[in-house]
Amino acid sequence: MSPRSLLSLCLLVLLALSGCASTSGHPDDPWEGMNRKVQTFNDNLDDYAAKPVAEVYRASVPLPTRTNVSNFFGNLEDVWIGVNNLLQGKPRDGLTDLSRFAVNSTIGIIGFFDVATELGLEKHDEDFGQTLGRWGVPSGPYLVLPLVGPSSVRDAGGFVVDKLANYPDYFIESVPMRNAGYVTKFVDTRTRLLGAESVLEDAALDKYNYLRGFYLQRRKSQIYDGRPPREDDDYR
Amino acid sequence: MKLIKFLSSLLLSVFALQAVAQEAPDALAKRVMNEVLEIVRTDKSIQSGDQKRIFELVDAKVLPHFDFRHMTALAMGREWRNASAEQKEAMTAEFKILLVRSYSNALAQYKNQTIDFKPIRMQAADSDVIVRTEVKQAGTKPVSIDYQMEKLAEGWKVYDVMVAGVSLVTNYRETFAQEIKAGGIDGLIKSLKTKNAQAEVVKK
């Protein structure tokens, strides 16, 4: 899916959501009814398409090759991660990311090998939603996006910017090639998450609640780079 | 001669006990983790996906270092105070089963990741620390797993586990609150029991 059609899909979903009445419940989740429906849609899609494909991919492609694929996509993202670090006022981290891209694109053979990590240039985890959060933009209501999963109004906006910034149109002109790239990337991401869904099923009393809590806490942690202020909550 | 032998072994065991009690939290976490992963790596039945064997391993090696009562209190939040002694007991028992099952399941996913222990920042007098670790896997960003530990009379005990910055314990709070609102604390205990029973059936 191209970023443009993704954008229109997101807008459509937002429009549909604004029609939903707010139900009682979680303060960050006024659109729970709609969100639950989208999650069910995503779960079905995963059960019948994404997960089986990922399992075949894992079984038929050897680990070193899969690692090369992950590295390749990860390398392309490092530039945008670096830009986000710069936007968040972390020039040191930003320069690390850009150096990673320089090293891995050359010595790492167009990103197939993550030489930079071996050299001590650590990979970071940034996106535009986090940058907005760092700038003080509140997350807004929780939002489950079709195909993508848990998000929020802020992060959905950030996600669209991320996709536009990582737009392979800039250097891949052939449409089939580009689409093959999108599909491969999706399969790669899903393959790395194989196993997580069974842990989730096992742990959660209510999967929707569990995922929502996980997402909201995780974003907070990411925005503070792993050190969010801990709330005092000892009730013993 | 026999007496000397007895005395020296007694002395040795006293020293050993003391060493355990004084073991620093990060050293303790590292030792337990390495022992467990070593077994997971080498045990043939675990390698072939034997859930029961993993359960036994977790039970023997990991559980003694967890404070489940504290974890349950944390997950229930302010509702913990409203629970009777029996309810606290039952809640802790069921929540423990749930957590242990999730932990064992996660452990079963372990393949060839490496675990890095981050340097710990603590003063000698500290009685509450976070031991930070990072799970690294080729081709992906490392995932942080942090253990919040508290010093008790028996030694350091884990009372919260945070994966990627998310507390796996407080993440239950919303669900628990919802269940309590719907059916009281007994309703929540019942839901947990049902969930645990279901998982047991699936496993068999």
XYZ file of C-alpha atoms in Angstrom, chain A:
236
model
C 0.000 0.000 0.000
C 1.366 3.405 -0.891
C 1.610 6.090 1.772
C -0.998 8.144 -0.038
C -3.654 5.454 0.044
C -2.612 4.736 3.623
C -3.183 8.370 4.482
C -6.647 8.354 2.963
C -7.453 5.115 4.769
C -6.422 6.664 8.078
C -8.526 9.741 7.435
C -11.477 7.527 6.551
C -11.109 5.607 9.777
C -10.843 8.824 11.766
C -14.030 10.091 10.143
C -15.826 6.846 10.901
C -14.603 7.015 14.478
C -15.724 10.563 15.091
C -19.246 9.266 14.512
C -18.963 6.768 17.350
C -20.355 7.767 20.677
C -18.001 7.619 23.591
C -18.609 4.729 25.953
C -17.730 4.620 29.603
C -14.315 3.149 30.310
C -10.704 4.061 29.765
C -10.103 7.833 29.698
C -7.657 7.510 26.780
C -9.982 5.315 24.755
C -13.271 7.030 23.903
C -13.559 5.023 20.662
C -13.250 1.614 22.294
C -16.190 0.082 20.428
C -14.743 0.897 17.020
C -11.199 0.046 18.125
C -12.264 -3.406 19.244
C -13.847 -4.039 15.848
C -10.683 -2.985 14.030
C -8.612 -5.203 16.297
C -10.852 -8.180 15.520
C -10.427 -7.396 11.821
C -6.641 -7.269 12.279
C -6.639 -10.508 14.288
C -8.548 -12.332 11.574
C -6.284 -10.981 8.894
C -3.334 -12.166 10.942
C -4.755 -15.635 11.565
C -5.593 -16.284 7.916
C -2.913 -14.381 6.032
C -0.039 -12.617 7.768
C 0.891 -15.285 10.304
C 0.780 -18.278 7.917
C 2.879 -16.363 5.388
C 5.389 -15.432 8.087
C 5.596 -19.065 9.202
C 6.305 -20.236 5.670
C 8.911 -17.506 5.298
C 10.612 -18.532 8.523
C 10.574 -22.208 7.590
C 11.894 -21.757 4.058
C 14.409 -18.907 4.310
C 17.517 -19.562 6.406
C 18.232 -17.295 9.373
C 21.321 -15.545 7.933
C 19.318 -14.490 4.866
C 16.415 -13.315 6.993
C 18.873 -11.301 9.068
C 20.242 -9.707 5.899
C 16.715 -8.715 4.903
C 15.976 -7.234 8.339
C 19.270 -5.377 8.260
C 18.558 -3.994 4.805
C 15.250 -2.415 5.835
C 16.648 -1.361 9.188
C 19.466 0.456 7.444
C 17.101 2.471 5.266
C 15.253 3.565 8.403
C 18.371 4.744 10.199
C 18.443 8.021 8.261
C 14.962 8.992 9.393
C 15.718 7.805 12.934
C 18.711 10.131 12.855
C 16.611 13.059 11.637
C 14.175 12.441 14.482
C 16.975 12.399 17.025
C 18.193 15.730 15.638
C 14.639 17.116 15.796
C 14.472 16.024 19.438
C 17.665 17.892 20.244
C 19.875 14.815 20.578
C 22.651 15.599 18.059
C 24.934 12.908 19.431
C 22.410 10.122 18.862
C 21.416 11.635 15.522
C 24.990 11.644 14.277
C 25.382 8.040 15.435
C 22.381 7.063 13.307
C 23.698 8.854 10.242
C 27.124 7.258 10.735
C 25.414 3.891 11.001
C 23.792 4.486 7.634
C 27.101 5.548 6.090
C 28.972 2.529 7.472
C 26.303 -0.088 6.774
C 25.513 1.172 3.272
C 29.161 0.829 2.261
C 31.137 -1.631 4.365
C 27.900 -3.431 5.220
C 27.101 -3.931 1.511
C 23.946 -1.821 0.977
C 22.850 -2.583 4.502
C 22.838 -6.375 4.412
C 25.292 -6.515 7.293
C 25.015 -4.458 10.444
C 28.703 -3.662 10.771
C 27.960 -0.444 12.660
C 26.634 -2.281 15.726
C 29.830 -4.351 15.826
C 31.749 -1.068 15.768
C 29.811 0.128 18.794
C 27.384 2.437 16.992
C 24.169 1.446 18.713
C 20.847 1.375 16.868
C 18.152 3.682 18.204
C 14.409 3.524 18.275
C 12.804 6.770 17.117
C 9.873 7.820 14.981
C 7.972 11.012 14.310
C 5.254 10.178 16.858
C 7.946 10.134 19.546
C 9.351 13.417 18.275
C 5.882 14.986 18.543
C 5.600 13.556 22.060
C 8.967 15.028 22.968
C 7.714 18.378 21.700
C 4.799 18.157 24.078
C 2.043 17.006 21.729
C -0.367 14.880 23.779
C -1.085 11.396 22.451
C -4.820 11.984 22.059
C -7.279 9.077 22.028
C -6.077 5.513 21.553
C -6.602 4.288 18.030
C -6.296 0.835 16.485
C -5.335 1.199 12.823
C -6.300 -1.388 10.228
C -3.259 -3.547 9.281
C -0.978 -1.545 11.570
C -2.458 -2.191 15.006
C -2.311 -0.109 18.211
C -1.713 3.603 17.753
C -3.067 6.965 18.864
C -4.230 10.066 17.055
C -0.783 11.635 17.474
C 1.073 8.460 16.563
C -1.136 7.797 13.542
C -0.162 11.248 12.256
C 3.455 10.457 13.072
C 3.140 7.133 11.293
C 1.984 8.790 8.083
C 4.920 11.226 8.228
C 7.271 8.270 8.868
C 5.960 6.470 5.816
C 6.253 9.571 3.646
C 9.806 10.164 4.876
C 10.802 6.572 4.189
C 9.069 6.648 0.854
C 10.998 4.330 -1.493
C 9.605 6.292 -4.472
C 12.636 8.499 -4.144
C 14.940 5.814 -5.403
C 12.820 2.937 -6.722
C 10.911 3.850 -9.847
C 9.487 0.434 -10.748
C 6.078 -0.018 -9.139
C 6.254 -3.856 -8.878
C 9.674 -3.575 -7.242
C 8.347 -1.056 -4.763
C 5.344 -3.217 -3.917
C 7.585 -6.250 -3.525
C 9.584 -4.143 -1.081
C 6.491 -3.258 0.969
C 5.371 -6.875 1.121
C 8.807 -8.185 2.055
C 9.126 -5.595 4.788
C 5.713 -6.484 6.195
C 6.534 -10.202 6.182
C 9.929 -9.529 7.774
C 8.318 -7.544 10.598
C 5.648 -10.170 11.212
C 8.202 -12.991 11.200
C 10.193 -11.314 13.938
C 7.025 -11.186 16.032
C 6.198 -14.884 15.650
C 5.720 -16.369 19.077
C 4.711 -13.077 20.642
C 1.031 -13.729 19.963
C 1.004 -16.966 21.950
C 2.650 -15.250 24.917
C -0.005 -12.557 24.643
C -2.874 -15.064 24.499
C -1.468 -16.771 27.556
C -0.916 -13.646 29.604
C -3.997 -11.567 28.897
C -7.404 -11.893 30.536
C -8.683 -9.423 27.971
C -6.357 -9.172 25.001
C -7.676 -5.786 23.915
C -7.115 -4.253 27.356
C -3.700 -5.825 27.672
C -2.509 -4.561 24.294
C -3.852 -1.081 24.924
C -2.106 -0.835 28.286
C 1.067 -2.180 26.755
C 0.982 0.273 23.870
C 0.272 3.352 25.993
C 2.966 2.513 28.553
C 5.481 1.607 25.878
C 5.053 4.878 24.001
C 5.547 6.801 27.222
C 8.715 4.844 27.874
C 9.960 5.377 24.309
C 9.377 9.129 24.449
C 11.487 9.269 27.614
C 14.045 6.894 26.052
C 13.343 4.122 28.522
C 13.307 6.212 31.676
C 9.812 7.558 32.246
C 9.034 9.000 35.656
C 7.719 6.155 37.809
C 4.420 6.798 39.525
C 4.245 6.071 43.200
C 1.739 3.282 43.411
C 2.376 1.101 46.407
C -0.959 0.306 47.992
C 0.135 -2.412 50.375
